[in-house]
Short mmCIF file of C-alpha atoms and ligand atoms in Angstrom, two decimals:
data_model
loop_
_atom_site.label_atom_id
_atom_site.label_comp_id
_atom_site.label_asym_id
_atom_site.label_seq_id
_atom_site.Cartn_x
_atom_site.Cartn_y
_atom_site.Cartn_z
CA MET A 1 0.11 0.04 0.08
CA THR A 2 1.30 3.67 -0.76
CA ALA A 3 1.78 5.98 2.16
CA ASN A 4 -1.15 8.17 0.54
CA ALA A 5 -3.53 5.08 1.06
CA ASP A 6 -2.24 3.87 4.31
CA ASP A 7 -3.13 7.51 5.58
CA ALA A 8 -6.62 7.21 3.65
CA ARG A 9 -7.50 3.89 4.91
CA ARG A 10 -6.22 5.60 8.74
CA GLU A 11 -8.35 8.30 8.49
CA ARG A 12 -11.93 5.66 7.51
CA LEU A 13 -10.58 3.59 10.30
CA ALA A 14 -10.56 6.53 12.69
CA ARG A 15 -14.33 7.80 11.16
CA PHE A 16 -16.13 4.83 11.07
CA ARG A 17 -15.77 2.95 14.13
CA PRO A 18 -18.10 2.90 17.44
CA ALA A 19 -18.85 5.72 19.79
CA SER A 20 -17.55 4.65 22.95
CA GLY A 21 -19.26 3.98 26.42
CA MET A 22 -16.67 6.42 27.56
CA GLU A 23 -17.63 9.39 25.47
CA THR A 24 -21.23 8.99 25.62
CA PRO A 25 -22.87 6.16 27.82
CA ARG A 26 -24.27 3.39 25.67
CA PHE A 27 -27.62 3.69 26.86
CA SER A 28 -27.46 7.19 25.12
CA GLY A 29 -28.53 8.36 21.36
CA LEU A 30 -30.35 6.42 18.68
CA ALA A 31 -29.21 3.24 18.45
CA SER A 32 -27.00 1.73 15.19
CA PHE A 33 -25.38 -1.62 15.44
CA MET A 34 -22.40 -1.69 18.17
CA ARG A 35 -22.82 2.25 18.07
CA LEU A 36 -21.48 2.56 14.87
CA PRO A 37 -21.93 5.70 12.61
CA VAL A 38 -24.99 4.95 9.76
CA LEU A 39 -24.39 5.08 6.54
CA ALA A 40 -26.19 4.83 3.54
CA PRO A 41 -25.82 2.21 1.65
CA GLU A 42 -25.09 3.95 -1.56
CA ALA A 43 -22.01 6.04 -0.07
CA ALA A 44 -20.65 2.45 1.36
CA PRO A 45 -18.45 1.60 -1.30
CA GLY A 46 -15.05 3.17 -0.73
CA ALA A 47 -15.77 4.64 2.75
CA VAL A 48 -16.40 1.72 4.75
CA GLU A 49 -14.66 -2.38 4.50
CA ILE A 50 -17.82 -3.54 6.48
CA GLY A 51 -21.36 -2.84 6.43
CA LEU A 52 -23.90 -4.00 9.09
CA ILE A 53 -27.10 -4.61 7.67
CA GLY A 54 -30.98 -5.39 8.93
CA ILE A 55 -33.27 -7.51 6.57
CA PRO A 56 -36.47 -6.85 8.69
CA PHE A 57 -38.75 -9.80 7.16
CA ASP A 58 -40.09 -12.55 8.47
CA GLY A 59 -42.68 -13.63 5.75
CA THR A 60 -41.74 -17.07 4.66
CA THR A 61 -41.37 -18.11 8.67
CA THR A 62 -43.47 -21.62 8.50
CA ASN A 63 -44.19 -21.65 12.57
CA ARG A 64 -43.96 -18.60 15.18
CA PRO A 65 -43.28 -15.25 13.74
CA GLY A 66 -41.12 -12.54 15.21
CA ALA A 67 -37.69 -12.41 13.36
CA ARG A 68 -38.83 -9.21 11.76
CA LEU A 69 -38.27 -7.20 14.63
CA GLY A 70 -34.83 -8.97 15.16
CA PRO A 71 -32.56 -6.24 14.05
CA ARG A 72 -33.89 -3.11 15.80
CA ALA A 73 -33.39 -5.71 19.34
CA VAL A 74 -30.20 -6.82 18.12
CA ARG A 75 -29.37 -3.47 17.58
CA GLU A 76 -30.28 -2.02 21.11
CA ALA A 77 -28.31 -5.43 22.75
CA SER A 78 -25.62 -4.53 20.82
CA THR A 79 -25.15 -1.01 21.91
CA GLY A 80 -23.50 -2.93 25.39
CA THR A 81 -20.24 -4.44 23.01
CA ARG A 82 -17.09 -2.69 23.35
CA ALA A 83 -14.32 -2.64 21.44
CA LEU A 84 -11.96 -5.52 22.42
CA ASN A 85 -12.78 -9.57 22.13
CA HIS A 86 -10.54 -10.45 24.96
CA ALA A 87 -10.28 -13.80 24.12
CA THR A 88 -8.58 -13.49 20.60
CA GLY A 89 -6.97 -10.03 21.11
CA ILE A 90 -9.77 -8.68 17.78
CA ALA A 91 -9.73 -5.09 17.71
CA PRO A 92 -11.65 -5.51 14.74
CA TYR A 93 -12.43 -1.60 14.54
CA ALA A 94 -8.63 -1.02 14.20
CA LEU A 95 -8.45 -3.37 11.10
CA ALA A 96 -11.50 -2.75 8.94
CA ALA A 97 -13.82 0.71 8.75
CA CYS A 98 -17.23 -0.36 9.76
CA ALA A 99 -20.74 1.20 9.63
CA ASP A 100 -24.25 0.43 10.17
CA LEU A 101 -26.21 0.57 6.75
CA GLY A 102 -29.77 0.56 7.97
CA ASP A 103 -32.12 -1.76 6.75
CA VAL A 104 -33.06 -3.36 3.38
CA PRO A 105 -36.64 -1.88 2.14
CA VAL A 106 -38.66 -5.08 2.43
CA ASN A 107 -42.08 -5.37 1.43
CA PRO A 108 -43.65 -7.24 4.88
CA VAL A 109 -45.88 -8.97 2.73
CA ASP A 110 -44.35 -10.43 -0.55
CA ALA A 111 -41.67 -12.73 -0.75
CA ALA A 112 -40.53 -12.63 -3.80
CA GLU A 113 -40.45 -9.02 -4.22
CA THR A 114 -38.23 -8.88 -1.10
CA ASP A 115 -36.23 -11.44 -2.58
CA ARG A 116 -35.73 -9.42 -5.53
CA ARG A 117 -34.96 -6.63 -3.26
CA ILE A 118 -32.62 -7.90 -1.20
CA GLU A 119 -30.43 -8.68 -4.24
CA ALA A 120 -30.39 -5.57 -5.47
CA PHE A 121 -29.44 -4.13 -2.18
CA TYR A 122 -26.41 -6.67 -1.89
CA ARG A 123 -25.18 -6.48 -5.79
CA PRO A 124 -23.68 -3.17 -5.48
CA LEU A 125 -22.17 -3.47 -2.47
CA ALA A 126 -20.34 -6.99 -3.21
CA GLU A 127 -19.48 -5.77 -6.31
CA ALA A 128 -17.37 -2.79 -4.57
CA GLY A 129 -15.79 -5.57 -2.46
CA LEU A 130 -17.36 -4.56 0.65
CA VAL A 131 -17.94 -7.28 3.20
CA PRO A 132 -21.93 -7.76 4.80
CA LEU A 133 -22.86 -8.69 7.64
CA SER A 134 -26.51 -9.00 8.12
CA VAL A 135 -29.15 -9.39 10.96
CA GLY A 136 -32.31 -11.21 10.18
CA GLY A 137 -35.19 -11.88 9.61
CA ASP A 138 -36.12 -15.43 9.05
CA HIS A 139 -33.30 -17.32 7.45
CA PHE A 140 -34.81 -17.16 3.88
CA VAL A 141 -33.11 -13.72 3.39
CA SER A 142 -29.89 -15.89 3.29
CA PHE A 143 -30.53 -16.73 -0.48
CA PRO A 144 -30.62 -13.24 -2.09
CA ILE A 145 -27.38 -12.37 0.04
CA LEU A 146 -26.12 -15.28 -1.34
CA ARG A 147 -27.18 -14.77 -5.06
CA ALA A 148 -25.61 -11.37 -4.65
CA LEU A 149 -21.99 -12.37 -2.87
CA GLY A 150 -22.03 -16.00 -5.04
CA ALA A 151 -22.17 -14.58 -8.66
CA GLY A 152 -19.40 -15.42 -10.68
CA ARG A 153 -17.86 -18.19 -7.91
CA PRO A 154 -19.51 -20.31 -5.75
CA LEU A 155 -18.83 -20.27 -2.59
CA GLY A 156 -18.15 -22.30 0.37
CA LEU A 157 -20.40 -22.53 3.61
CA ILE A 158 -20.20 -22.45 6.97
CA HIS A 159 -23.89 -22.93 8.43
CA ILE A 160 -24.65 -23.26 12.22
CA ASP A 161 -28.61 -24.22 13.07
CA ALA A 162 -30.30 -26.83 14.53
CA HIS A 163 -31.95 -27.05 10.85
CA SER A 164 -30.46 -28.07 7.52
CA ASP A 165 -32.80 -25.62 5.63
CA THR A 166 -32.36 -27.48 2.86
CA ASP A 167 -36.14 -28.37 1.89
CA ASP A 168 -37.04 -28.47 -1.45
CA SER A 169 -40.80 -26.70 -1.41
CA GLN A 170 -42.92 -26.57 1.54
CA TYR A 171 -46.86 -25.71 2.43
CA GLY A 172 -47.77 -26.94 -1.13
CA GLY A 173 -44.50 -26.06 -3.42
CA SER A 174 -43.64 -22.63 -2.09
CA ARG A 175 -40.24 -23.04 -2.70
CA LEU A 176 -39.09 -19.53 -0.84
CA THR A 177 -39.30 -20.18 3.15
CA HIS A 178 -37.04 -20.17 5.72
CA GLY A 179 -36.74 -23.94 4.98
CA THR A 180 -34.98 -23.77 1.92
CA PRO A 181 -32.16 -20.80 1.16
CA PHE A 182 -29.18 -23.33 1.04
CA ARG A 183 -31.13 -25.66 -1.34
CA ARG A 184 -31.94 -22.95 -3.51
CA ALA A 185 -28.72 -21.41 -3.27
CA VAL A 186 -26.53 -25.02 -4.42
CA GLU A 187 -29.35 -25.30 -7.63
CA ALA A 188 -28.59 -21.14 -8.32
CA GLY A 189 -24.60 -22.18 -8.42
CA VAL A 190 -23.90 -19.71 -5.80
CA LEU A 191 -22.63 -22.45 -3.17
CA ASP A 192 -20.61 -25.38 -3.89
CA PRO A 193 -22.25 -27.92 -1.93
CA ARG A 194 -18.68 -29.50 -1.81
CA ARG A 195 -17.62 -26.88 0.70
CA CYS A 196 -20.54 -26.77 2.69
CA VAL A 197 -20.65 -27.80 6.54
CA GLN A 198 -24.00 -27.56 8.66
CA ILE A 199 -23.42 -27.87 12.13
CA GLY A 200 -25.52 -28.70 14.93
CA ILE A 201 -28.18 -30.25 13.39
CA ARG A 202 -30.90 -32.03 15.18
CA GLY A 203 -34.19 -32.46 16.14
CA SER A 204 -37.07 -34.15 14.16
CA MET A 205 -37.97 -34.05 10.87
CA ASP A 206 -40.69 -34.20 8.71
CA ALA A 207 -39.19 -36.55 6.45
CA ALA A 208 -35.54 -37.39 5.84
CA ASP A 209 -35.58 -35.96 2.27
CA GLU A 210 -34.14 -33.01 3.12
CA ARG A 211 -30.88 -34.39 4.75
CA ASP A 212 -30.79 -37.09 2.13
CA TRP A 213 -30.67 -34.64 -0.90
CA ALA A 214 -27.86 -32.18 0.82
CA LYS A 215 -25.48 -35.25 1.67
CA ASP A 216 -25.97 -36.67 -1.99
CA ARG A 217 -24.88 -33.01 -2.93
CA GLY A 218 -21.77 -33.18 -1.08
CA ILE A 219 -22.82 -31.20 1.75
CA ARG A 220 -21.11 -32.11 5.29
CA ILE A 221 -23.41 -32.03 7.74
CA VAL A 222 -22.19 -32.43 11.52
CA GLU A 223 -25.01 -33.34 13.88
CA MET A 224 -25.20 -32.32 17.31
CA GLU A 225 -24.41 -36.26 18.58
CA GLU A 226 -21.18 -35.97 16.50
CA VAL A 227 -20.11 -32.66 17.91
CA CYS A 228 -20.88 -33.83 21.60
CA ALA A 229 -19.03 -37.20 20.58
CA ARG A 230 -15.83 -35.61 18.38
CA GLY A 231 -15.92 -32.06 20.55
CA LEU A 232 -16.04 -28.70 19.45
CA PRO A 233 -12.16 -27.88 18.16
CA GLU A 234 -11.93 -31.36 16.14
CA VAL A 235 -15.70 -30.36 14.61
CA ALA A 236 -14.19 -26.85 13.67
CA ALA A 237 -10.90 -28.23 12.25
CA GLU A 238 -12.79 -30.17 9.76
CA ALA A 239 -14.97 -27.24 8.78
CA ARG A 240 -12.42 -25.41 8.14
CA ALA A 241 -10.89 -28.26 6.13
CA VAL A 242 -13.86 -28.88 4.60
CA VAL A 243 -14.46 -24.94 3.20
CA GLY A 244 -10.59 -24.39 2.35
CA ASP A 245 -8.79 -21.60 1.78
CA ALA A 246 -11.21 -20.14 -1.27
CA PRO A 247 -14.36 -17.44 -0.46
CA ALA A 248 -17.29 -18.74 2.02
CA TYR A 249 -20.09 -17.26 3.70
CA LEU A 250 -20.88 -17.87 7.66
CA SER A 251 -24.78 -18.25 8.02
CA PHE A 252 -25.37 -18.74 12.29
CA ASP A 253 -29.20 -19.46 12.59
CA ILE A 254 -29.83 -18.43 16.89
CA ASP A 255 -32.19 -21.75 16.66
CA ALA A 256 -28.43 -23.46 16.82
CA LEU A 257 -28.20 -22.57 20.38
CA ASP A 258 -30.59 -24.63 23.14
CA PRO A 259 -33.54 -22.96 23.64
CA ALA A 260 -32.47 -22.53 27.31
CA PHE A 261 -29.89 -19.85 26.01
CA ALA A 262 -32.18 -18.68 23.00
CA PRO A 263 -36.03 -19.25 23.57
CA GLY A 264 -36.54 -16.19 21.14
CA THR A 265 -36.44 -17.62 17.81
CA GLY A 266 -39.55 -19.23 15.70
CA THR A 267 -38.49 -22.96 15.85
CA PRO A 268 -36.62 -23.48 18.66
CA GLU A 269 -35.24 -27.12 19.10
CA ILE A 270 -33.84 -28.17 22.49
CA GLY A 271 -30.32 -30.08 22.64
CA GLY A 272 -28.55 -27.16 21.57
CA PHE A 273 -25.46 -25.20 21.58
CA THR A 274 -24.81 -23.31 24.74
CA THR A 275 -23.77 -19.58 24.47
CA ARG A 276 -19.92 -20.47 25.71
CA GLU A 277 -19.65 -23.67 23.46
CA ALA A 278 -20.97 -21.06 20.41
CA LEU A 279 -18.64 -18.42 21.31
CA HIS A 280 -15.53 -21.03 21.07
CA LEU A 281 -17.09 -22.79 17.69
CA LEU A 282 -16.61 -19.01 16.56
CA ARG A 283 -13.03 -18.07 17.69
CA ALA A 284 -12.15 -21.91 16.32
CA LEU A 285 -13.18 -20.56 12.95
CA ARG A 286 -10.11 -17.80 12.43
CA GLY A 287 -8.31 -17.42 8.90
CA LEU A 288 -11.01 -18.21 6.48
CA ASP A 289 -12.14 -16.36 3.69
CA LEU A 290 -15.00 -15.16 4.64
CA VAL A 291 -16.53 -12.51 2.54
CA GLY A 292 -19.67 -11.93 4.53
CA ALA A 293 -21.96 -13.63 7.28
CA ASP A 294 -25.27 -13.00 8.60
CA LEU A 295 -27.04 -13.75 12.20
CA VAL A 296 -31.07 -14.89 11.58
CA GLU A 297 -34.07 -15.94 13.08
CA VAL A 298 -33.93 -13.78 16.71
CA ALA A 299 -37.47 -13.16 17.71
CA PRO A 300 -38.07 -10.57 19.98
CA PRO A 301 -41.78 -10.93 20.75
CA LEU A 302 -40.99 -14.77 22.11
CA ASP A 303 -37.91 -13.50 23.61
CA ALA A 304 -37.54 -13.87 27.60
CA GLY A 305 -35.98 -10.63 29.21
CA GLY A 306 -33.85 -9.73 25.88
CA VAL A 307 -31.96 -13.06 26.51
CA THR A 308 -31.73 -13.90 22.54
CA ALA A 309 -31.49 -10.50 21.59
CA LEU A 310 -27.87 -10.60 23.98
CA ALA A 311 -27.13 -13.62 22.76
CA GLY A 312 -27.40 -12.13 19.59
CA ALA A 313 -25.70 -9.69 19.85
CA GLY A 314 -22.93 -11.09 21.32
CA LEU A 315 -22.31 -13.40 18.48
CA LEU A 316 -22.83 -10.85 15.81
CA PHE A 317 -19.37 -9.20 18.00
CA GLU A 318 -17.66 -12.43 17.22
CA ILE A 319 -18.69 -12.71 13.71
CA LEU A 320 -17.28 -9.54 13.31
CA CYS A 321 -13.93 -10.07 14.91
CA LEU A 322 -13.80 -12.66 12.33
CA LEU A 323 -14.60 -10.53 9.40
CA ALA A 324 -12.50 -7.84 10.42
CA GLU A 325 -9.53 -9.98 10.67
CA ARG A 326 -9.93 -11.15 6.85
CA VAL A 327 -10.43 -7.48 5.84
CA ALA A 328 -6.91 -6.60 7.85
CA ALA A 329 -5.23 -9.62 5.80
CA ARG A 330 -6.38 -8.76 2.86
CA ALA A 331 -5.83 -5.11 2.88
CA ALA A 332 -2.16 -5.76 3.89
CA ALA A 333 -1.57 -8.66 0.56
MN1 LIG B 1 -31.98 -22.02 9.71
MN1 LIG B 2 -33.10 -23.07 12.50
#
């Protein structure tokens, strides 16, 4: 990097970082993700490297709705997160210029229209090389994001969830639901199934088709029983090997957590991760070439005392650390 480019980057890092709780109290002001500056998405390319984005849409939820209110609750809860990761030493805002790019303008009563609007929102960001970190919304939102980020070269995937979300269709032929995004993304050619790994899958199923389809395509499914038998470090090591060095996406469904830690979600499954296990799993995924990530399915109306939004905000910070480390590595390359 030239001296001038270096100065410009330093300036951006100084500008696009959270408001410190030592300067203004954390409970004051308008709530943005991580207390970051709010920036219009069209102003983001060239200014910031990571954009935090809300997608307040839950119109393809099959059971209990409420995730449309997830971005607002996670913004609020995320005002408590600080600037330094005590465990990994990562200081994400020293590594990447970050801003809250607001919410995608969804249509709450039209999934197909929302699908188009999400892709249109992300496409210019992806073309500019900006790394999006999104908060849903139900899990359907990952599909249009992946179409924008995976255009031209299929991505690998780390998918942490109780559910495989590789159903074909639900409720008499609906193909866009929160139970189908990863099947659609493989069909669209934006995910390479042999570089996809799903971790924490569990619970009763309607039929085996979903799992069989995924396995037949080469998706590696690590069910929760296997996680328990082998332990997190070994599972994380295998996940990194499956995804490899090429560009990849990370998708975290909050229902991967046990309902004791995340009751506020539409399709809870018992026997899930503790929040501590989830942190350890994410920290073991450092070094992947992540081009984006999302955290989905936080449903505040079903929450108890904000515990799910709090878990979501903490995991969001952990994921942001992974992304920031990659942005810095790319900037230095
Ligand atoms: Mn899901
Ligand atoms: Mn799920």
